[in-house]
Amino acid sequence: MSKLTLDRILQSQGFGSRKWCSELIAAGEVSIAGKTITDNRVAIETSGLVFKIFDESWVYHRHVYIALNKPADFECSRKASHHPGVLTILPEQFTRRDVQPVGRLDHDTTGLLLMSDDGPFIHAQSSPKRHIPKVYAATTHDPVTPELVAKLLAGVKLHDEPAPLAAVTCRLLAPHRLEIVLEQGKYHQVKRMLAAAGNHCVALRRSQIGGLKLDALGLAEGEWCYLDDAQLVLLKPD
Ligand code: URA
Protein backbone atom coordinates (compact mmCIF):
# COMPACT_ATOMS: atom_id res chain seq x y z
CA MET A 1 0.00 0.00 0.00
CA SER A 2 1.33 3.42 -0.86
CA LYS A 3 -0.40 6.77 -0.81
CA LEU A 4 0.62 9.82 -2.84
CA THR A 5 -0.93 13.16 -3.68
CA LEU A 6 -2.55 13.27 -7.12
CA ASP A 7 0.05 15.60 -8.67
CA ARG A 8 2.82 13.19 -7.67
CA ILE A 9 0.81 10.25 -8.98
CA LEU A 10 0.34 11.90 -12.38
CA GLN A 11 3.98 12.96 -12.52
CA SER A 12 5.12 9.40 -11.72
CA GLN A 13 2.96 8.10 -14.58
CA GLY A 14 4.64 10.42 -17.08
CA PHE A 15 1.97 13.09 -17.49
CA GLY A 16 4.45 15.95 -17.06
CA SER A 17 6.09 18.07 -14.39
CA ARG A 18 4.50 18.29 -10.96
CA LYS A 19 3.52 21.90 -11.69
CA TRP A 20 1.85 20.94 -14.97
CA CYS A 21 0.04 18.03 -13.29
CA SER A 22 -1.21 20.39 -10.51
CA GLU A 23 -2.56 22.68 -13.19
CA LEU A 24 -4.40 19.80 -14.88
CA ILE A 25 -5.94 18.87 -11.53
CA ALA A 26 -6.95 22.46 -10.74
CA ALA A 27 -8.50 22.75 -14.21
CA GLY A 28 -10.78 19.78 -13.42
CA GLU A 29 -9.24 17.47 -16.03
CA VAL A 30 -8.66 14.56 -13.64
CA SER A 31 -11.27 12.27 -12.14
CA ILE A 32 -11.31 9.11 -10.07
CA ALA A 33 -14.34 6.79 -9.99
CA GLY A 34 -16.45 9.40 -11.77
CA LYS A 35 -15.56 12.21 -9.33
CA THR A 36 -13.52 15.20 -10.52
CA ILE A 37 -10.64 15.83 -8.12
CA THR A 38 -9.46 19.41 -7.88
CA ASP A 39 -7.88 19.23 -4.42
CA ASN A 40 -4.28 18.24 -4.66
CA ARG A 41 -3.63 17.84 -0.94
CA VAL A 42 -5.39 14.53 -0.32
CA ALA A 43 -3.16 11.47 -0.39
CA ILE A 44 -4.62 8.73 -2.60
CA GLU A 45 -3.96 5.01 -2.46
CA THR A 46 -2.08 4.08 -5.63
CA SER A 47 -2.61 0.33 -5.52
CA GLY A 48 -5.33 -0.57 -8.05
CA LEU A 49 -5.95 3.12 -8.80
CA VAL A 50 -7.76 3.95 -12.04
CA PHE A 51 -7.92 7.63 -13.00
CA LYS A 52 -9.14 9.59 -15.99
CA ILE A 53 -7.32 12.47 -17.68
CA PHE A 54 -9.09 14.28 -20.51
CA ASP A 55 -11.68 11.48 -20.34
CA GLU A 56 -9.10 8.76 -21.01
CA SER A 57 -8.73 6.01 -18.37
CA TRP A 58 -5.35 5.04 -17.00
CA VAL A 59 -4.39 2.38 -14.47
CA TYR A 60 -1.64 3.35 -12.03
CA HIS A 61 1.51 1.27 -12.55
CA ARG A 62 4.48 1.66 -10.22
CA HIS A 63 6.52 0.25 -13.11
CA VAL A 64 5.36 -0.75 -16.55
CA TYR A 65 6.26 -4.00 -18.28
CA ILE A 66 5.27 -3.90 -21.92
CA ALA A 67 5.32 -6.36 -24.80
CA LEU A 68 5.38 -4.82 -28.26
CA ASN A 69 4.92 -6.65 -31.54
CA LYS A 70 7.64 -4.62 -33.23
CA PRO A 71 7.09 -3.75 -36.87
CA ALA A 72 9.99 -3.40 -39.31
CA ASP A 73 11.55 0.04 -39.87
CA PHE A 74 11.68 1.11 -36.22
CA GLU A 75 14.93 1.46 -34.29
CA CYS A 76 15.47 0.36 -30.69
CA SER A 77 18.26 2.84 -29.97
CA ARG A 78 17.41 5.81 -27.76
CA LYS A 79 18.62 8.27 -30.37
CA ALA A 80 17.08 6.75 -33.47
CA SER A 81 18.74 8.09 -36.61
CA HIS A 82 17.52 6.45 -39.84
CA HIS A 83 14.09 5.24 -38.72
CA PRO A 84 11.65 6.32 -36.01
CA GLY A 85 12.32 4.91 -32.54
CA VAL A 86 10.12 2.17 -31.09
CA LEU A 87 9.10 4.52 -28.28
CA THR A 88 7.15 6.59 -30.80
CA ILE A 89 4.71 3.64 -31.03
CA LEU A 90 3.77 3.97 -27.34
CA PRO A 91 1.81 6.79 -25.65
CA GLU A 92 4.19 9.68 -25.06
CA GLN A 93 4.01 9.52 -21.26
CA PHE A 94 5.99 6.26 -21.43
CA THR A 95 8.96 8.19 -22.84
CA ARG A 96 8.64 10.73 -20.02
CA ARG A 97 8.73 7.96 -17.43
CA ASP A 98 11.88 6.59 -19.08
CA VAL A 99 10.52 3.39 -20.58
CA GLN A 100 13.28 1.68 -22.58
CA PRO A 101 13.56 -1.35 -24.82
CA VAL A 102 14.91 -4.42 -23.03
CA GLY A 103 17.80 -5.31 -25.33
CA ARG A 104 17.69 -4.50 -29.01
CA LEU A 105 16.13 -5.79 -32.19
CA ASP A 106 17.54 -4.58 -35.50
CA HIS A 107 15.45 -2.00 -37.36
CA ASP A 108 14.33 -4.65 -39.86
CA THR A 109 13.63 -7.37 -37.26
CA THR A 110 10.00 -7.79 -36.25
CA GLY A 111 8.33 -9.50 -33.30
CA LEU A 112 8.45 -9.62 -29.53
CA LEU A 113 10.18 -6.70 -27.85
CA LEU A 114 9.94 -6.06 -24.11
CA MET A 115 9.97 -2.53 -22.76
CA SER A 116 10.03 -1.27 -19.20
CA ASP A 117 10.95 1.57 -16.84
CA ASP A 118 12.14 -0.86 -14.16
CA GLY A 119 15.96 -0.63 -14.21
CA PRO A 120 16.70 -3.84 -12.27
CA PHE A 121 14.22 -5.75 -14.49
CA ILE A 122 15.90 -4.43 -17.66
CA HIS A 123 19.30 -5.28 -16.27
CA ALA A 124 18.27 -8.80 -15.21
CA GLN A 125 16.57 -9.57 -18.51
CA SER A 126 19.56 -8.34 -20.50
CA SER A 127 22.15 -10.13 -18.38
CA PRO A 128 24.01 -12.85 -20.31
CA LYS A 129 24.29 -14.79 -17.03
CA ARG A 130 20.54 -15.48 -17.01
CA HIS A 131 20.50 -17.69 -20.13
CA ILE A 132 16.96 -16.74 -21.15
CA PRO A 133 16.19 -18.49 -24.45
CA LYS A 134 14.95 -16.32 -27.31
CA VAL A 135 13.21 -17.91 -30.27
CA TYR A 136 13.60 -16.45 -33.78
CA ALA A 137 12.17 -17.40 -37.15
CA ALA A 138 14.64 -16.54 -39.88
CA THR A 139 13.89 -16.45 -43.59
CA THR A 140 16.98 -17.37 -45.55
CA HIS A 141 18.22 -16.49 -49.02
CA ASP A 142 19.38 -20.02 -49.82
CA PRO A 143 17.51 -23.18 -48.85
CA VAL A 144 18.07 -24.45 -45.32
CA THR A 145 20.13 -27.63 -45.47
CA PRO A 146 20.80 -30.25 -42.77
CA GLU A 147 24.45 -29.09 -42.89
CA LEU A 148 23.43 -25.52 -42.08
CA VAL A 149 21.37 -26.70 -39.09
CA ALA A 150 24.27 -28.91 -37.95
CA LYS A 151 26.74 -26.01 -38.15
CA LEU A 152 24.47 -23.69 -36.15
CA LEU A 153 24.01 -26.36 -33.48
CA ALA A 154 27.73 -27.14 -33.33
CA GLY A 155 28.68 -23.47 -33.06
CA VAL A 156 30.10 -20.93 -35.48
CA LYS A 157 32.97 -18.54 -34.94
CA LEU A 158 32.05 -14.87 -35.22
CA HIS A 159 34.48 -12.03 -35.67
CA ASP A 160 35.21 -10.40 -32.26
CA GLU A 161 33.81 -13.36 -30.30
CA PRO A 162 36.44 -15.39 -28.46
CA ALA A 163 34.52 -18.68 -28.60
CA PRO A 164 32.14 -20.18 -31.17
CA LEU A 165 28.45 -19.44 -30.58
CA ALA A 166 25.93 -22.25 -30.90
CA ALA A 167 22.15 -22.36 -31.18
CA VAL A 168 20.33 -24.05 -28.28
CA THR A 169 17.99 -25.62 -30.82
CA CYS A 170 17.56 -25.14 -34.52
CA ARG A 171 14.98 -26.66 -36.84
CA LEU A 172 13.70 -26.40 -40.38
CA LEU A 173 10.28 -24.71 -40.69
CA ALA A 174 10.08 -24.51 -44.49
CA PRO A 175 12.64 -24.77 -47.31
CA HIS A 176 13.75 -21.17 -46.67
CA ARG A 177 12.70 -20.82 -43.03
CA LEU A 178 14.49 -21.80 -39.89
CA GLU A 179 13.63 -21.60 -36.20
CA ILE A 180 16.68 -20.83 -34.10
CA VAL A 181 16.83 -20.52 -30.32
CA LEU A 182 19.65 -18.49 -28.75
CA GLU A 183 20.59 -17.79 -25.16
CA GLN A 184 23.01 -14.95 -25.81
CA GLY A 185 22.08 -11.56 -27.22
CA LYS A 186 25.10 -10.58 -29.29
CA TYR A 187 24.98 -7.83 -31.89
CA HIS A 188 23.19 -9.08 -35.08
CA GLN A 189 23.69 -12.57 -33.70
CA VAL A 190 21.23 -14.54 -35.84
CA LYS A 191 22.25 -12.76 -39.04
CA ARG A 192 25.96 -13.15 -38.32
CA MET A 193 25.59 -16.81 -37.34
CA LEU A 194 23.68 -17.57 -40.54
CA ALA A 195 26.30 -15.73 -42.59
CA ALA A 196 29.11 -17.59 -40.82
CA ALA A 197 27.32 -20.88 -41.57
CA GLY A 198 27.16 -19.99 -45.28
CA ASN A 199 23.62 -18.62 -45.76
CA HIS A 200 22.05 -15.15 -45.59
CA CYS A 201 19.15 -13.94 -43.43
CA VAL A 202 16.60 -11.95 -45.43
CA ALA A 203 13.95 -11.54 -42.70
CA LEU A 204 13.89 -12.13 -38.96
CA ARG A 205 11.08 -12.31 -36.41
CA ARG A 206 11.38 -12.94 -32.66
CA SER A 207 8.47 -15.11 -31.55
CA GLN A 208 9.29 -15.93 -27.92
CA ILE A 209 11.37 -14.84 -24.93
CA GLY A 210 11.69 -17.43 -22.15
CA GLY A 211 8.20 -18.94 -21.89
CA LEU A 212 6.43 -15.82 -23.20
CA LYS A 213 5.06 -16.39 -26.70
CA LEU A 214 4.14 -13.47 -28.93
CA ASP A 215 1.31 -15.43 -30.56
CA ALA A 216 -0.32 -16.00 -27.15
CA LEU A 217 -0.49 -12.22 -26.63
CA GLY A 218 -2.64 -11.74 -29.75
CA LEU A 219 -0.89 -8.52 -30.79
CA ALA A 220 -0.97 -7.38 -34.40
CA GLU A 221 2.23 -5.73 -35.67
CA GLY A 222 2.61 -2.33 -33.99
CA GLU A 223 0.34 -3.28 -31.07
CA TRP A 224 1.49 -3.48 -27.46
CA CYS A 225 0.12 -4.64 -24.11
CA TYR A 226 1.02 -4.50 -20.43
CA LEU A 227 2.40 -7.75 -19.04
CA ASP A 228 0.83 -9.05 -15.83
CA ASP A 229 2.55 -10.96 -13.02
CA ALA A 230 1.76 -14.37 -14.53
CA GLN A 231 3.31 -13.33 -17.85
CA LEU A 232 6.36 -11.86 -16.13
CA VAL A 233 6.97 -15.19 -14.40
CA LEU A 234 7.30 -16.75 -17.86
CA LEU A 235 10.33 -14.53 -18.50
CA LYS A 236 12.32 -16.01 -15.63
CA PRO A 237 14.92 -18.66 -16.43
CA ASP A 238 13.94 -22.25 -15.46
N1 URA B 1 19.82 -11.35 -34.15
C1 URA B 1 19.91 -10.49 -35.18
O1 URA B 1 20.70 -10.68 -36.08
N2 URA B 1 19.11 -9.40 -35.19
C2 URA B 1 18.18 -9.15 -34.24
O2 URA B 1 17.45 -8.15 -34.32
C3 URA B 1 18.07 -10.06 -33.18
C4 URA B 1 18.91 -11.14 -33.14
GROMACS .gro file of C-alpha atoms and ligand atoms in nm:
model
  246
    1MET     CA    1   0.000   0.000   0.000
    2SER     CA    2   0.133   0.342  -0.086
    3LYS     CA    3  -0.040   0.677  -0.081
    4LEU     CA    4   0.062   0.982  -0.284
    5THR     CA    5  -0.093   1.316  -0.368
    6LEU     CA    6  -0.255   1.327  -0.712
    7ASP     CA    7   0.005   1.560  -0.867
    8ARG     CA    8   0.282   1.319  -0.767
    9ILE     CA    9   0.081   1.025  -0.898
   10LEU     CA   10   0.034   1.190  -1.238
   11GLN     CA   11   0.398   1.296  -1.252
   12SER     CA   12   0.512   0.940  -1.172
   13GLN     CA   13   0.296   0.810  -1.458
   14GLY     CA   14   0.464   1.042  -1.708
   15PHE     CA   15   0.197   1.309  -1.749
   16GLY     CA   16   0.445   1.595  -1.706
   17SER     CA   17   0.609   1.807  -1.439
   18ARG     CA   18   0.450   1.829  -1.096
   19LYS     CA   19   0.352   2.190  -1.169
   20TRP     CA   20   0.185   2.094  -1.497
   21CYS     CA   21   0.004   1.803  -1.329
   22SER     CA   22  -0.121   2.039  -1.051
   23GLU     CA   23  -0.256   2.268  -1.319
   24LEU     CA   24  -0.440   1.980  -1.488
   25ILE     CA   25  -0.594   1.887  -1.153
   26ALA     CA   26  -0.695   2.246  -1.074
   27ALA     CA   27  -0.850   2.275  -1.421
   28GLY     CA   28  -1.078   1.978  -1.342
   29GLU     CA   29  -0.924   1.747  -1.603
   30VAL     CA   30  -0.866   1.456  -1.364
   31SER     CA   31  -1.127   1.227  -1.214
   32ILE     CA   32  -1.131   0.911  -1.007
   33ALA     CA   33  -1.434   0.679  -0.999
   34GLY     CA   34  -1.645   0.940  -1.177
   35LYS     CA   35  -1.556   1.221  -0.933
   36THR     CA   36  -1.352   1.520  -1.052
   37ILE     CA   37  -1.064   1.583  -0.812
   38THR     CA   38  -0.946   1.941  -0.788
   39ASP     CA   39  -0.788   1.923  -0.442
   40ASN     CA   40  -0.428   1.824  -0.466
   41ARG     CA   41  -0.363   1.784  -0.094
   42VAL     CA   42  -0.539   1.453  -0.032
   43ALA     CA   43  -0.316   1.147  -0.039
   44ILE     CA   44  -0.462   0.873  -0.260
   45GLU     CA   45  -0.396   0.501  -0.246
   46THR     CA   46  -0.208   0.408  -0.563
   47SER     CA   47  -0.261   0.033  -0.552
   48GLY     CA   48  -0.533  -0.057  -0.805
   49LEU     CA   49  -0.595   0.312  -0.880
   50VAL     CA   50  -0.776   0.395  -1.204
   51PHE     CA   51  -0.792   0.763  -1.300
   52LYS     CA   52  -0.914   0.959  -1.599
   53ILE     CA   53  -0.732   1.247  -1.768
   54PHE     CA   54  -0.909   1.428  -2.051
   55ASP     CA   55  -1.168   1.148  -2.034
   56GLU     CA   56  -0.910   0.876  -2.101
   57SER     CA   57  -0.873   0.601  -1.837
   58TRP     CA   58  -0.535   0.504  -1.700
   59VAL     CA   59  -0.439   0.238  -1.447
   60TYR     CA   60  -0.164   0.335  -1.203
   61HIS     CA   61   0.151   0.127  -1.255
   62ARG     CA   62   0.448   0.166  -1.022
   63HIS     CA   63   0.652   0.025  -1.311
   64VAL     CA   64   0.536  -0.075  -1.655
   65TYR     CA   65   0.626  -0.400  -1.828
   66ILE     CA   66   0.527  -0.390  -2.192
   67ALA     CA   67   0.532  -0.636  -2.480
   68LEU     CA   68   0.538  -0.482  -2.826
   69ASN     CA   69   0.492  -0.665  -3.154
   70LYS     CA   70   0.764  -0.462  -3.323
   71PRO     CA   71   0.709  -0.375  -3.687
   72ALA     CA   72   0.999  -0.340  -3.931
   73ASP     CA   73   1.155   0.004  -3.987
   74PHE     CA   74   1.168   0.111  -3.622
   75GLU     CA   75   1.493   0.146  -3.429
   76CYS     CA   76   1.547   0.036  -3.069
   77SER     CA   77   1.826   0.284  -2.997
   78ARG     CA   78   1.741   0.581  -2.776
   79LYS     CA   79   1.862   0.827  -3.037
   80ALA     CA   80   1.708   0.675  -3.347
   81SER     CA   81   1.874   0.809  -3.661
   82HIS     CA   82   1.752   0.645  -3.984
   83HIS     CA   83   1.409   0.524  -3.872
   84PRO     CA   84   1.165   0.632  -3.601
   85GLY     CA   85   1.232   0.491  -3.254
   86VAL     CA   86   1.012   0.217  -3.109
   87LEU     CA   87   0.910   0.452  -2.828
   88THR     CA   88   0.715   0.659  -3.080
   89ILE     CA   89   0.471   0.364  -3.103
   90LEU     CA   90   0.377   0.397  -2.734
   91PRO     CA   91   0.181   0.679  -2.565
   92GLU     CA   92   0.419   0.968  -2.506
   93GLN     CA   93   0.401   0.952  -2.126
   94PHE     CA   94   0.599   0.626  -2.143
   95THR     CA   95   0.896   0.819  -2.284
   96ARG     CA   96   0.864   1.073  -2.002
   97ARG     CA   97   0.873   0.796  -1.743
   98ASP     CA   98   1.188   0.659  -1.908
   99VAL     CA   99   1.052   0.339  -2.058
  100GLN     CA  100   1.328   0.168  -2.258
  101PRO     CA  101   1.356  -0.135  -2.482
  102VAL     CA  102   1.491  -0.442  -2.303
  103GLY     CA  103   1.780  -0.531  -2.533
  104ARG     CA  104   1.769  -0.450  -2.901
  105LEU     CA  105   1.613  -0.579  -3.219
  106ASP     CA  106   1.754  -0.458  -3.550
  107HIS     CA  107   1.545  -0.200  -3.736
  108ASP     CA  108   1.433  -0.465  -3.986
  109THR     CA  109   1.363  -0.737  -3.726
  110THR     CA  110   1.000  -0.779  -3.625
  111GLY     CA  111   0.833  -0.950  -3.330
  112LEU     CA  112   0.845  -0.962  -2.953
  113LEU     CA  113   1.018  -0.670  -2.785
  114LEU     CA  114   0.994  -0.606  -2.411
  115MET     CA  115   0.997  -0.253  -2.276
  116SER     CA  116   1.003  -0.127  -1.920
  117ASP     CA  117   1.095   0.157  -1.684
  118ASP     CA  118   1.214  -0.086  -1.416
  119GLY     CA  119   1.596  -0.063  -1.421
  120PRO     CA  120   1.670  -0.384  -1.227
  121PHE     CA  121   1.422  -0.575  -1.449
  122ILE     CA  122   1.590  -0.443  -1.766
  123HIS     CA  123   1.930  -0.528  -1.627
  124ALA     CA  124   1.827  -0.880  -1.521
  125GLN     CA  125   1.657  -0.957  -1.851
  126SER     CA  126   1.956  -0.834  -2.050
  127SER     CA  127   2.215  -1.013  -1.838
  128PRO     CA  128   2.401  -1.285  -2.031
  129LYS     CA  129   2.429  -1.479  -1.703
  130ARG     CA  130   2.054  -1.548  -1.701
  131HIS     CA  131   2.050  -1.769  -2.013
  132ILE     CA  132   1.696  -1.674  -2.115
  133PRO     CA  133   1.619  -1.849  -2.445
  134LYS     CA  134   1.495  -1.632  -2.731
  135VAL     CA  135   1.321  -1.791  -3.027
  136TYR     CA  136   1.360  -1.645  -3.378
  137ALA     CA  137   1.217  -1.740  -3.715
  138ALA     CA  138   1.464  -1.654  -3.988
  139THR     CA  139   1.389  -1.645  -4.359
  140THR     CA  140   1.698  -1.737  -4.555
  141HIS     CA  141   1.822  -1.649  -4.902
  142ASP     CA  142   1.938  -2.002  -4.982
  143PRO     CA  143   1.751  -2.318  -4.885
  144VAL     CA  144   1.807  -2.445  -4.532
  145THR     CA  145   2.013  -2.763  -4.547
  146PRO     CA  146   2.080  -3.025  -4.277
  147GLU     CA  147   2.445  -2.909  -4.289
  148LEU     CA  148   2.343  -2.552  -4.208
  149VAL     CA  149   2.137  -2.670  -3.909
  150ALA     CA  150   2.427  -2.891  -3.795
  151LYS     CA  151   2.674  -2.601  -3.815
  152LEU     CA  152   2.447  -2.369  -3.615
  153LEU     CA  153   2.401  -2.636  -3.348
  154ALA     CA  154   2.773  -2.714  -3.333
  155GLY     CA  155   2.868  -2.347  -3.306
  156VAL     CA  156   3.010  -2.093  -3.548
  157LYS     CA  157   3.297  -1.854  -3.494
  158LEU     CA  158   3.205  -1.487  -3.522
  159HIS     CA  159   3.448  -1.203  -3.567
  160ASP     CA  160   3.521  -1.040  -3.226
  161GLU     CA  161   3.381  -1.336  -3.030
  162PRO     CA  162   3.644  -1.539  -2.846
  163ALA     CA  163   3.452  -1.868  -2.860
  164PRO     CA  164   3.214  -2.018  -3.117
  165LEU     CA  165   2.845  -1.944  -3.058
  166ALA     CA  166   2.593  -2.225  -3.090
  167ALA     CA  167   2.215  -2.236  -3.118
  168VAL     CA  168   2.033  -2.405  -2.828
  169THR     CA  169   1.799  -2.562  -3.082
  170CYS     CA  170   1.756  -2.514  -3.452
  171ARG     CA  171   1.498  -2.666  -3.684
  172LEU     CA  172   1.370  -2.640  -4.038
  173LEU     CA  173   1.028  -2.471  -4.069
  174ALA     CA  174   1.008  -2.451  -4.449
  175PRO     CA  175   1.264  -2.477  -4.731
  176HIS     CA  176   1.375  -2.117  -4.667
  177ARG     CA  177   1.270  -2.082  -4.303
  178LEU     CA  178   1.449  -2.180  -3.989
  179GLU     CA  179   1.363  -2.160  -3.620
  180ILE     CA  180   1.668  -2.083  -3.410
  181VAL     CA  181   1.683  -2.052  -3.032
  182LEU     CA  182   1.965  -1.849  -2.875
  183GLU     CA  183   2.059  -1.779  -2.516
  184GLN     CA  184   2.301  -1.495  -2.581
  185GLY     CA  185   2.208  -1.156  -2.722
  186LYS     CA  186   2.510  -1.058  -2.929
  187TYR     CA  187   2.498  -0.783  -3.189
  188HIS     CA  188   2.319  -0.908  -3.508
  189GLN     CA  189   2.369  -1.257  -3.370
  190VAL     CA  190   2.123  -1.454  -3.584
  191LYS     CA  191   2.225  -1.276  -3.904
  192ARG     CA  192   2.596  -1.315  -3.832
  193MET     CA  193   2.559  -1.681  -3.734
  194LEU     CA  194   2.368  -1.757  -4.054
  195ALA     CA  195   2.630  -1.573  -4.259
  196ALA     CA  196   2.911  -1.759  -4.082
  197ALA     CA  197   2.732  -2.088  -4.157
  198GLY     CA  198   2.716  -1.999  -4.528
  199ASN     CA  199   2.362  -1.862  -4.576
  200HIS     CA  200   2.205  -1.515  -4.559
  201CYS     CA  201   1.915  -1.394  -4.343
  202VAL     CA  202   1.660  -1.195  -4.543
  203ALA     CA  203   1.395  -1.154  -4.270
  204LEU     CA  204   1.389  -1.213  -3.896
  205ARG     CA  205   1.108  -1.231  -3.641
  206ARG     CA  206   1.138  -1.294  -3.266
  207SER     CA  207   0.847  -1.511  -3.155
  208GLN     CA  208   0.929  -1.593  -2.792
  209ILE     CA  209   1.137  -1.484  -2.493
  210GLY     CA  210   1.169  -1.743  -2.215
  211GLY     CA  211   0.820  -1.894  -2.189
  212LEU     CA  212   0.643  -1.582  -2.320
  213LYS     CA  213   0.506  -1.639  -2.670
  214LEU     CA  214   0.414  -1.347  -2.893
  215ASP     CA  215   0.131  -1.543  -3.056
  216ALA     CA  216  -0.032  -1.600  -2.715
  217LEU     CA  217  -0.049  -1.222  -2.663
  218GLY     CA  218  -0.264  -1.174  -2.975
  219LEU     CA  219  -0.089  -0.852  -3.079
  220ALA     CA  220  -0.097  -0.738  -3.440
  221GLU     CA  221   0.223  -0.573  -3.567
  222GLY     CA  222   0.261  -0.233  -3.399
  223GLU     CA  223   0.034  -0.328  -3.107
  224TRP     CA  224   0.149  -0.348  -2.746
  225CYS     CA  225   0.012  -0.464  -2.411
  226TYR     CA  226   0.102  -0.450  -2.043
  227LEU     CA  227   0.240  -0.775  -1.904
  228ASP     CA  228   0.083  -0.905  -1.583
  229ASP     CA  229   0.255  -1.096  -1.302
  230ALA     CA  230   0.176  -1.437  -1.453
  231GLN     CA  231   0.331  -1.333  -1.785
  232LEU     CA  232   0.636  -1.186  -1.613
  233VAL     CA  233   0.697  -1.519  -1.440
  234LEU     CA  234   0.730  -1.675  -1.786
  235LEU     CA  235   1.033  -1.453  -1.850
  236LYS     CA  236   1.232  -1.601  -1.563
  237PRO     CA  237   1.492  -1.866  -1.643
  238ASP     CA  238   1.394  -2.225  -1.546
  239URA     N1  239   1.982  -1.135  -3.415
  239URA     C1  240   1.991  -1.049  -3.518
  239URA     O1  241   2.070  -1.068  -3.608
  239URA     N2  242   1.911  -0.940  -3.519
  239URA     C2  243   1.818  -0.915  -3.424
  239URA     O2  244   1.745  -0.815  -3.432
  239URA     C3  245   1.807  -1.006  -3.318
  239URA     C4  246   1.891  -1.114  -3.314
   0.00000   0.00000   0.00000
